[in-house]
Amino acid sequence: MVDLKSQYEKLRDEINTGIQEVIEAAAFINGPAVKHFQTDLEQYLGVKHVIPCANGTDALQVSMMALGLEPGDEVITVSFTFIATAEVIALLHLTPVLVDCDPRTFNIDPDAIRKAITPKTKAIVPVHLFGQCAPMEEILAIAEEYGLYVIEDACQAIGADYRFSDGRVKKAGTMSDVGCTSFFPSKNLGCYGDGGAIFTDNDELAALLTVVVNHGMTVRYYHDYIGVNSRLDSIQAAVLRAKLKHLDAYAAARREAADFYDREFAANPHLTTPLRAPFSSHVFHQYTLLTDGIDRAGLQQYLASKDIPAMIYYPVPLHLQKAYQDPRYSEGDFPVTEDLARRVISLPMHTELDEEQLKYITSSVLEFIHNEKA
Ligand SMILES: *Cc1c(COP(=O)(O)O)cnc(C)c1O
């Protein structure tokens, strides 16, 4: 699905030098590389504070801790996402309230959010799924109306631009109280291990987030809060610093691959290509097709037989996951999410796809459909 080796070859010297510097300085934790990356990312995103941490899941958890969410508080999020979003809500003994998504953008449905609000609701967690922003303008308006926090899960959408109706443009993860991202290797800005970060414009919250990721420690060995140990290490920061300079070029390469896929699949009645919402750029963390009237598992197997990986993100919605069984939810509750789970398929998407590979992938997909329908 990704080709991190070819991507590395192009930045080999820069990345190796950065890693070497960390080792020579023996500044493995909280070294200058982390500080530099933090500043670079703040500038790139146009946000006041970036708080690096160990992974995207921690970023979500720490955000909820720092916002003071407490057991019994209801947190609204979407059923069609990666498990991490709901996992941290459950771990903190908050109450996850799941809602359905939009059938064309795959992102959380603002009308469904509105219907799910109760007096116990404290926060909304929109996920910018597959690289495109959720409809933040509507979500922020709902949050304002009801006095709710908004925590953006921007793990799949770093670098995506959101256009507000008044013309303002903001980066994914910087529009609300707090934004979270992941630097997992296969994410759009990936390191060579685990990493994550939290974004906020709020000075007080930033100070608290910085304390919570470091054992709740205000002064060394004085712990004013219960925190966690969640750090971005210096070697990962050096890798990320080198790659951040290329993030926009990476997004452009992904978009070009998506354009190619779109063109090849546009005329096929059994495939729906991903919608590009007018209010958000798409950084194509995934290129996800909707299949219609074809054997999806058969397609996946056929592609595998031709050495083309294809993945189902996500085969089981959160409300139907075994560990998250809940008397409040049952099959049929989120028809859009359940329909998508049965029909989506994601094709290889990364920065190194060339025309020959794209041709091979698209012709293999179309060949399968042609054979099935023949
Ligand atoms: C990857 C991802 C996470 C978690 O990030 P990790 O760094 O793997 O912990 C959370 N939410 C979404 C939507 C993701 O894609």
Short mmCIF file of C-alpha atoms and ligand atoms in Angstrom, two decimals:
data_model
loop_
_atom_site.label_atom_id
_atom_site.label_comp_id
_atom_site.label_asym_id
_atom_site.label_seq_id
_atom_site.Cartn_x
_atom_site.Cartn_y
_atom_site.Cartn_z
CA MET A 1 0.00 0.00 0.00
CA VAL A 2 2.97 2.33 0.59
CA ASP A 3 6.57 2.53 -0.67
CA LEU A 4 8.64 4.04 2.11
CA LYS A 5 11.92 2.68 0.77
CA SER A 6 11.86 4.62 -2.52
CA GLN A 7 10.75 7.72 -0.64
CA TYR A 8 13.71 7.35 1.75
CA GLU A 9 16.22 6.93 -1.12
CA LYS A 10 15.42 10.45 -2.30
CA LEU A 11 16.09 12.01 1.13
CA ARG A 12 18.72 9.55 2.28
CA ASP A 13 21.53 12.06 2.97
CA GLU A 14 19.34 14.56 4.77
CA ILE A 15 17.67 11.93 6.94
CA ASN A 16 20.92 10.11 7.71
CA THR A 17 22.62 13.37 8.72
CA GLY A 18 19.73 14.26 11.03
CA ILE A 19 19.79 10.85 12.72
CA GLN A 20 23.59 10.95 13.00
CA GLU A 21 23.45 14.34 14.71
CA VAL A 22 21.08 13.00 17.36
CA ILE A 23 23.37 10.05 18.05
CA GLU A 24 26.54 12.19 18.18
CA ALA A 25 24.88 14.60 20.61
CA ALA A 26 23.39 11.68 22.59
CA ALA A 27 20.27 13.85 23.03
CA PHE A 28 17.74 11.08 22.53
CA ILE A 29 14.86 12.45 24.59
CA ASN A 30 13.68 16.08 24.33
CA GLY A 31 16.79 17.01 22.38
CA PRO A 32 17.12 20.00 20.06
CA ALA A 33 15.75 17.94 17.14
CA VAL A 34 12.36 17.74 18.88
CA LYS A 35 12.31 21.48 19.57
CA HIS A 36 13.25 22.28 15.97
CA PHE A 37 10.60 20.01 14.54
CA GLN A 38 8.02 21.47 16.91
CA THR A 39 8.78 25.00 15.69
CA ASP A 40 8.84 23.97 12.02
CA LEU A 41 5.47 22.26 12.35
CA GLU A 42 3.93 25.23 14.19
CA GLN A 43 5.01 27.42 11.28
CA TYR A 44 3.77 25.01 8.63
CA LEU A 45 0.36 24.61 10.27
CA GLY A 46 -0.03 28.22 11.34
CA VAL A 47 -0.86 27.12 14.87
CA LYS A 48 0.47 28.59 18.11
CA HIS A 49 1.44 25.35 19.83
CA VAL A 50 2.52 21.89 18.74
CA ILE A 51 3.00 19.42 21.57
CA PRO A 52 4.82 16.32 20.32
CA CYS A 53 3.93 12.97 21.87
CA ALA A 54 4.45 9.24 21.36
CA ASN A 55 1.63 8.41 18.90
CA GLY A 56 -1.74 9.54 17.61
CA THR A 57 -3.70 7.46 20.10
CA ASP A 58 -1.90 9.17 22.99
CA ALA A 59 -2.54 12.55 21.37
CA LEU A 60 -6.28 11.85 21.56
CA GLN A 61 -6.10 10.50 25.10
CA VAL A 62 -3.96 13.34 26.44
CA SER A 63 -6.26 15.91 24.82
CA MET A 64 -9.28 14.45 26.60
CA MET A 65 -7.36 14.36 29.90
CA ALA A 66 -6.18 17.97 29.59
CA LEU A 67 -9.67 19.19 28.71
CA GLY A 68 -10.79 17.71 32.03
CA LEU A 69 -13.29 15.23 30.60
CA GLU A 70 -14.57 12.99 33.37
CA PRO A 71 -16.21 9.58 33.68
CA GLY A 72 -19.82 9.79 32.56
CA ASP A 73 -19.17 12.65 30.12
CA GLU A 74 -20.47 11.83 26.66
CA VAL A 75 -18.17 12.21 23.68
CA ILE A 76 -19.70 12.10 20.21
CA THR A 77 -17.70 10.50 17.43
CA VAL A 78 -18.30 8.58 14.24
CA SER A 79 -18.77 4.82 13.88
CA PHE A 80 -16.82 4.69 10.61
CA THR A 81 -13.21 5.22 11.77
CA PHE A 82 -10.11 3.53 13.11
CA ILE A 83 -10.58 2.08 16.58
CA ALA A 84 -8.17 4.47 18.34
CA THR A 85 -10.75 7.26 18.34
CA ALA A 86 -13.20 5.29 20.49
CA GLU A 87 -10.55 3.34 22.39
CA VAL A 88 -9.28 6.32 24.36
CA ILE A 89 -12.83 7.43 25.16
CA ALA A 90 -13.49 3.99 26.64
CA LEU A 91 -10.13 3.85 28.47
CA LEU A 92 -10.88 7.14 30.25
CA HIS A 93 -14.32 5.79 31.25
CA LEU A 94 -16.00 8.47 29.18
CA THR A 95 -19.11 7.45 27.29
CA PRO A 96 -18.63 7.15 23.54
CA VAL A 97 -21.72 8.22 21.61
CA LEU A 98 -21.48 6.99 18.04
CA VAL A 99 -23.12 8.57 15.01
CA ASP A 100 -23.39 7.84 11.30
CA CYS A 101 -21.44 9.40 8.45
CA ASP A 102 -22.03 10.98 5.05
CA PRO A 103 -22.24 8.40 2.23
CA ARG A 104 -20.13 10.44 -0.20
CA THR A 105 -17.37 11.99 1.94
CA PHE A 106 -17.30 9.14 4.51
CA ASN A 107 -17.02 11.83 7.21
CA ILE A 108 -19.17 12.44 10.29
CA ASP A 109 -22.67 13.74 9.59
CA PRO A 110 -23.40 17.06 11.39
CA ASP A 111 -27.16 16.38 11.51
CA ALA A 112 -26.47 13.11 13.29
CA ILE A 113 -24.26 14.95 15.79
CA ARG A 114 -27.06 17.39 16.56
CA LYS A 115 -29.50 14.53 17.23
CA ALA A 116 -27.04 12.77 19.57
CA ILE A 117 -26.52 15.71 21.94
CA THR A 118 -27.77 15.28 25.53
CA PRO A 119 -27.16 17.29 28.72
CA LYS A 120 -24.15 15.02 29.36
CA THR A 121 -22.44 15.73 26.04
CA LYS A 122 -19.06 17.41 26.56
CA ALA A 123 -17.13 16.97 23.32
CA ILE A 124 -17.27 16.11 19.64
CA VAL A 125 -14.44 14.21 17.95
CA PRO A 126 -14.67 14.60 14.16
CA VAL A 127 -12.27 12.42 12.19
CA HIS A 128 -10.82 13.81 8.94
CA LEU A 129 -11.06 10.41 7.30
CA PHE A 130 -8.86 9.27 4.42
CA GLY A 131 -7.27 12.73 4.06
CA GLN A 132 -10.24 15.05 3.70
CA CYS A 133 -11.62 17.38 6.37
CA ALA A 134 -14.96 16.75 8.05
CA PRO A 135 -17.49 19.62 7.60
CA MET A 136 -15.92 21.71 10.36
CA GLU A 137 -17.88 24.89 9.83
CA GLU A 138 -21.12 23.12 10.75
CA ILE A 139 -19.48 21.13 13.53
CA LEU A 140 -17.94 24.25 15.12
CA ALA A 141 -21.33 26.00 14.96
CA ILE A 142 -22.99 23.09 16.79
CA ALA A 143 -20.19 23.07 19.39
CA GLU A 144 -20.58 26.80 19.95
CA GLU A 145 -24.35 26.53 20.29
CA TYR A 146 -24.13 23.77 22.94
CA GLY A 147 -20.85 24.77 24.61
CA LEU A 148 -18.95 21.62 23.59
CA TYR A 149 -15.26 20.98 23.05
CA VAL A 150 -14.12 19.87 19.62
CA ILE A 151 -11.13 17.54 19.32
CA GLU A 152 -10.08 16.95 15.71
CA ASP A 153 -8.68 13.54 14.86
CA ALA A 154 -6.38 14.70 12.06
CA CYS A 155 -4.29 11.51 12.05
CA GLN A 156 -5.09 10.89 8.37
CA ALA A 157 -5.19 14.46 7.11
CA ILE A 158 -2.10 16.43 8.09
CA GLY A 159 -1.61 19.25 5.58
CA ALA A 160 -5.19 19.28 4.29
CA ASP A 161 -6.69 22.78 3.91
CA TYR A 162 -10.21 23.67 5.03
CA ARG A 163 -11.92 26.61 3.37
CA PHE A 164 -14.50 28.46 5.50
CA SER A 165 -17.38 30.26 3.78
CA ASP A 166 -15.85 33.64 4.68
CA GLY A 167 -12.70 32.70 2.75
CA ARG A 168 -10.45 31.83 5.71
CA VAL A 169 -8.28 28.75 5.12
CA LYS A 170 -7.04 26.60 8.00
CA LYS A 171 -5.06 23.39 8.20
CA ALA A 172 -6.63 20.15 9.40
CA GLY A 173 -6.25 19.86 13.15
CA THR A 174 -6.00 23.63 13.79
CA MET A 175 -9.65 24.66 13.61
CA SER A 176 -10.92 23.65 17.03
CA ASP A 177 -9.89 23.47 20.70
CA VAL A 178 -7.32 20.82 19.98
CA GLY A 179 -6.14 18.71 17.04
CA CYS A 180 -4.38 15.36 17.07
CA THR A 181 -2.12 13.68 14.57
CA SER A 182 -0.07 10.53 14.14
CA PHE A 183 3.35 10.07 12.58
CA PHE A 184 2.96 6.30 12.15
CA PRO A 185 5.20 5.33 9.20
CA SER A 186 2.38 4.95 6.68
CA LYS A 187 0.65 8.24 7.55
CA ASN A 188 1.08 11.21 5.19
CA LEU A 189 3.86 12.57 7.42
CA GLY A 190 5.35 9.38 8.81
CA CYS A 191 8.44 8.77 10.91
CA TYR A 192 10.43 5.53 11.24
CA GLY A 193 8.63 4.24 14.30
CA ASP A 194 5.82 5.70 16.37
CA GLY A 195 5.13 9.39 16.87
CA GLY A 196 2.31 11.88 17.29
CA ALA A 197 1.45 15.48 18.10
CA ILE A 198 -1.25 17.71 19.51
CA PHE A 199 -2.07 21.18 18.14
CA THR A 200 -3.74 24.10 19.89
CA ASP A 201 -3.92 27.90 19.81
CA ASN A 202 -4.84 28.01 23.51
CA ASP A 203 -1.79 28.97 25.66
CA GLU A 204 -3.20 27.59 28.91
CA LEU A 205 -4.23 24.31 27.34
CA ALA A 206 -0.82 23.99 25.64
CA ALA A 207 0.92 24.38 28.99
CA LEU A 208 -1.29 21.71 30.52
CA LEU A 209 -0.85 19.32 27.57
CA THR A 210 2.94 19.70 27.92
CA VAL A 211 2.68 18.72 31.58
CA VAL A 212 0.28 15.81 31.02
CA VAL A 213 2.52 14.13 28.39
CA ASN A 214 5.36 14.27 30.91
CA HIS A 215 3.94 12.44 33.96
CA GLY A 216 1.89 15.45 35.05
CA MET A 217 5.17 17.00 36.24
CA THR A 218 5.26 20.79 36.64
CA VAL A 219 8.63 21.05 38.40
CA ARG A 220 10.96 18.03 38.30
CA TYR A 221 9.54 15.35 40.61
CA TYR A 222 6.57 17.51 41.60
CA HIS A 223 3.43 16.05 40.08
CA ASP A 224 0.39 18.31 40.08
CA TYR A 225 -1.61 16.12 37.71
CA ILE A 226 -1.92 12.45 36.87
CA GLY A 227 -0.18 12.27 33.52
CA VAL A 228 1.28 9.77 31.11
CA ASN A 229 4.70 9.13 29.60
CA SER A 230 4.25 10.07 25.97
CA ARG A 231 7.23 11.54 24.14
CA LEU A 232 8.38 11.91 20.56
CA ASP A 233 12.00 10.77 20.55
CA SER A 234 14.73 12.87 18.96
CA ILE A 235 15.57 10.41 16.17
CA GLN A 236 11.96 10.41 14.97
CA ALA A 237 11.88 14.21 15.20
CA ALA A 238 14.98 14.40 12.95
CA VAL A 239 13.28 12.17 10.36
CA LEU A 240 10.07 14.20 10.52
CA ARG A 241 11.90 17.49 10.20
CA ALA A 242 13.48 16.34 6.94
CA LYS A 243 10.19 15.02 5.58
CA LEU A 244 8.03 18.00 6.62
CA LYS A 245 9.77 20.14 3.97
CA HIS A 246 8.34 17.81 1.35
CA LEU A 247 4.87 17.34 2.78
CA ASP A 248 3.12 19.56 0.22
CA ALA A 249 4.98 17.88 -2.64
CA TYR A 250 3.98 14.51 -1.17
CA ALA A 251 0.33 15.59 -1.11
CA ALA A 252 0.61 16.75 -4.73
CA ALA A 253 2.04 13.36 -5.75
CA ARG A 254 -0.81 11.59 -3.99
CA ARG A 255 -3.36 13.83 -5.67
CA GLU A 256 -1.83 13.14 -9.05
CA ALA A 257 -2.15 9.40 -8.46
CA ALA A 258 -5.76 9.96 -7.35
CA ASP A 259 -6.46 11.95 -10.53
CA PHE A 260 -5.17 9.04 -12.60
CA TYR A 261 -7.37 6.55 -10.73
CA ASP A 262 -10.36 8.91 -11.08
CA ARG A 263 -9.91 9.19 -14.85
CA GLU A 264 -9.60 5.45 -15.39
CA PHE A 265 -12.58 4.54 -13.20
CA ALA A 266 -14.93 7.43 -14.03
CA ALA A 267 -16.91 5.59 -16.68
CA ASN A 268 -17.30 2.30 -14.81
CA PRO A 269 -20.81 1.84 -13.41
CA HIS A 270 -19.58 -0.55 -10.70
CA LEU A 271 -17.15 1.92 -9.10
CA THR A 272 -17.68 5.29 -7.43
CA THR A 273 -14.54 7.39 -7.10
CA PRO A 274 -13.93 9.43 -3.93
CA LEU A 275 -15.81 12.72 -3.77
CA ARG A 276 -13.74 15.85 -3.32
CA ALA A 277 -15.67 18.17 -1.04
CA PRO A 278 -15.69 21.85 -2.08
CA PHE A 279 -14.63 22.98 1.41
CA SER A 280 -11.53 20.82 1.84
CA SER A 281 -8.46 19.87 -0.12
CA HIS A 282 -7.86 16.12 -0.20
CA VAL A 283 -4.43 14.79 0.79
CA PHE A 284 -5.43 11.21 -0.06
CA HIS A 285 -4.19 9.28 2.91
CA GLN A 286 -6.27 6.58 1.26
CA TYR A 287 -7.79 6.28 -2.18
CA THR A 288 -11.07 4.56 -1.41
CA LEU A 289 -13.52 3.31 -4.02
CA LEU A 290 -17.12 2.35 -3.44
CA THR A 291 -17.95 -0.90 -5.22
CA ASP A 292 -21.43 -1.56 -6.52
CA GLY A 293 -22.74 -4.96 -7.60
CA ILE A 294 -19.36 -6.69 -7.78
CA ASP A 295 -17.68 -9.30 -5.57
CA ARG A 296 -15.41 -7.12 -3.43
CA ALA A 297 -13.58 -10.02 -1.78
CA GLY A 298 -13.06 -11.51 -5.23
CA LEU A 299 -11.59 -8.23 -6.47
CA GLN A 300 -9.24 -8.04 -3.49
CA GLN A 301 -8.10 -11.62 -4.11
CA TYR A 302 -7.66 -11.03 -7.83
CA LEU A 303 -5.50 -7.97 -7.14
CA ALA A 304 -3.48 -9.94 -4.56
CA SER A 305 -2.82 -12.63 -7.19
CA LYS A 306 -1.27 -9.85 -9.30
CA ASP A 307 0.83 -8.57 -6.38
CA ILE A 308 -1.36 -5.51 -5.90
CA PRO A 309 -2.28 -4.91 -2.27
CA ALA A 310 -5.78 -3.57 -1.62
CA MET A 311 -7.29 -3.03 1.81
CA ILE A 312 -10.69 -2.68 3.41
CA TYR A 313 -10.76 0.38 5.67
CA TYR A 314 -12.80 -0.51 7.68
CA PRO A 315 -14.55 -3.87 7.52
CA VAL A 316 -16.32 -3.63 10.90
CA PRO A 317 -17.83 -0.36 12.19
CA LEU A 318 -17.07 0.54 15.81
CA HIS A 319 -20.57 -0.28 17.05
CA LEU A 320 -20.27 -3.85 15.75
CA GLN A 321 -16.78 -4.54 17.17
CA LYS A 322 -16.75 -7.33 19.75
CA ALA A 323 -14.95 -5.33 22.44
CA TYR A 324 -17.30 -2.39 21.99
CA GLN A 325 -20.61 -4.26 22.18
CA ASP A 326 -23.09 -2.04 23.90
CA PRO A 327 -26.80 -2.49 24.57
CA ARG A 328 -27.35 1.00 23.14
CA TYR A 329 -26.32 -0.15 19.66
CA SER A 330 -27.12 -2.96 17.29
CA GLU A 331 -26.81 -3.86 13.63
CA GLY A 332 -28.87 -1.53 11.45
CA ASP A 333 -28.37 1.54 13.67
CA PHE A 334 -25.92 3.25 11.31
CA PRO A 335 -27.04 2.27 7.82
CA VAL A 336 -24.55 4.49 5.94
CA THR A 337 -21.57 3.24 7.94
CA GLU A 338 -22.68 -0.38 7.60
CA ASP A 339 -23.20 -0.01 3.86
CA LEU A 340 -19.76 1.55 3.43
CA ALA A 341 -18.13 -1.22 5.46
CA ARG A 342 -19.54 -3.71 2.97
CA ARG A 343 -18.57 -1.77 -0.18
CA VAL A 344 -15.31 0.18 0.28
CA ILE A 345 -11.93 -0.88 -1.05
CA SER A 346 -8.71 1.14 -0.87
CA LEU A 347 -6.04 0.91 -3.57
CA PRO A 348 -2.29 1.51 -3.18
CA MET A 349 -1.72 5.20 -2.44
CA HIS A 350 1.64 6.80 -1.73
CA THR A 351 4.15 9.33 -2.98
CA GLU A 352 6.11 7.05 -5.28
CA LEU A 353 3.45 5.64 -7.62
CA ASP A 354 4.48 6.01 -11.27
CA GLU A 355 2.37 5.85 -14.38
CA GLU A 356 3.34 2.26 -15.17
CA GLN A 357 2.27 1.08 -11.72
CA LEU A 358 -0.96 3.07 -11.88
CA LYS A 359 -1.78 1.63 -15.31
CA TYR A 360 -1.13 -1.89 -14.05
CA ILE A 361 -3.36 -1.34 -11.01
CA THR A 362 -6.25 0.30 -12.85
CA SER A 363 -6.23 -2.17 -15.74
CA SER A 364 -6.21 -5.07 -13.25
CA VAL A 365 -9.24 -3.64 -11.41
CA LEU A 366 -11.14 -3.09 -14.67
CA GLU A 367 -10.10 -6.53 -15.97
CA PHE A 368 -11.62 -8.20 -12.89
CA ILE A 369 -14.91 -6.34 -13.31
CA HIS A 370 -14.97 -7.09 -17.05
CA ASN A 371 -14.37 -10.81 -16.45
CA GLU A 372 -16.97 -10.96 -13.69
CA LYS A 373 -19.62 -9.34 -15.83
CA ALA A 374 -18.72 -11.22 -19.04
C1 LIG B 1 -3.58 6.17 12.82
C2 LIG B 1 -4.78 6.72 13.44
C3 LIG B 1 -4.85 6.93 14.84
C4 LIG B 1 -3.82 6.47 15.80
O1 LIG B 1 -2.51 6.80 15.54
P1 LIG B 1 -1.33 5.94 16.17
O2 LIG B 1 -0.14 6.81 15.98
O3 LIG B 1 -1.25 4.66 15.40
O4 LIG B 1 -1.64 5.72 17.59
C5 LIG B 1 -6.00 7.53 15.34
N1 LIG B 1 -7.02 7.88 14.55
C6 LIG B 1 -6.99 7.66 13.22
C7 LIG B 1 -8.17 8.08 12.39
C8 LIG B 1 -5.89 7.06 12.62
O5 LIG B 1 -5.88 6.84 11.31
#
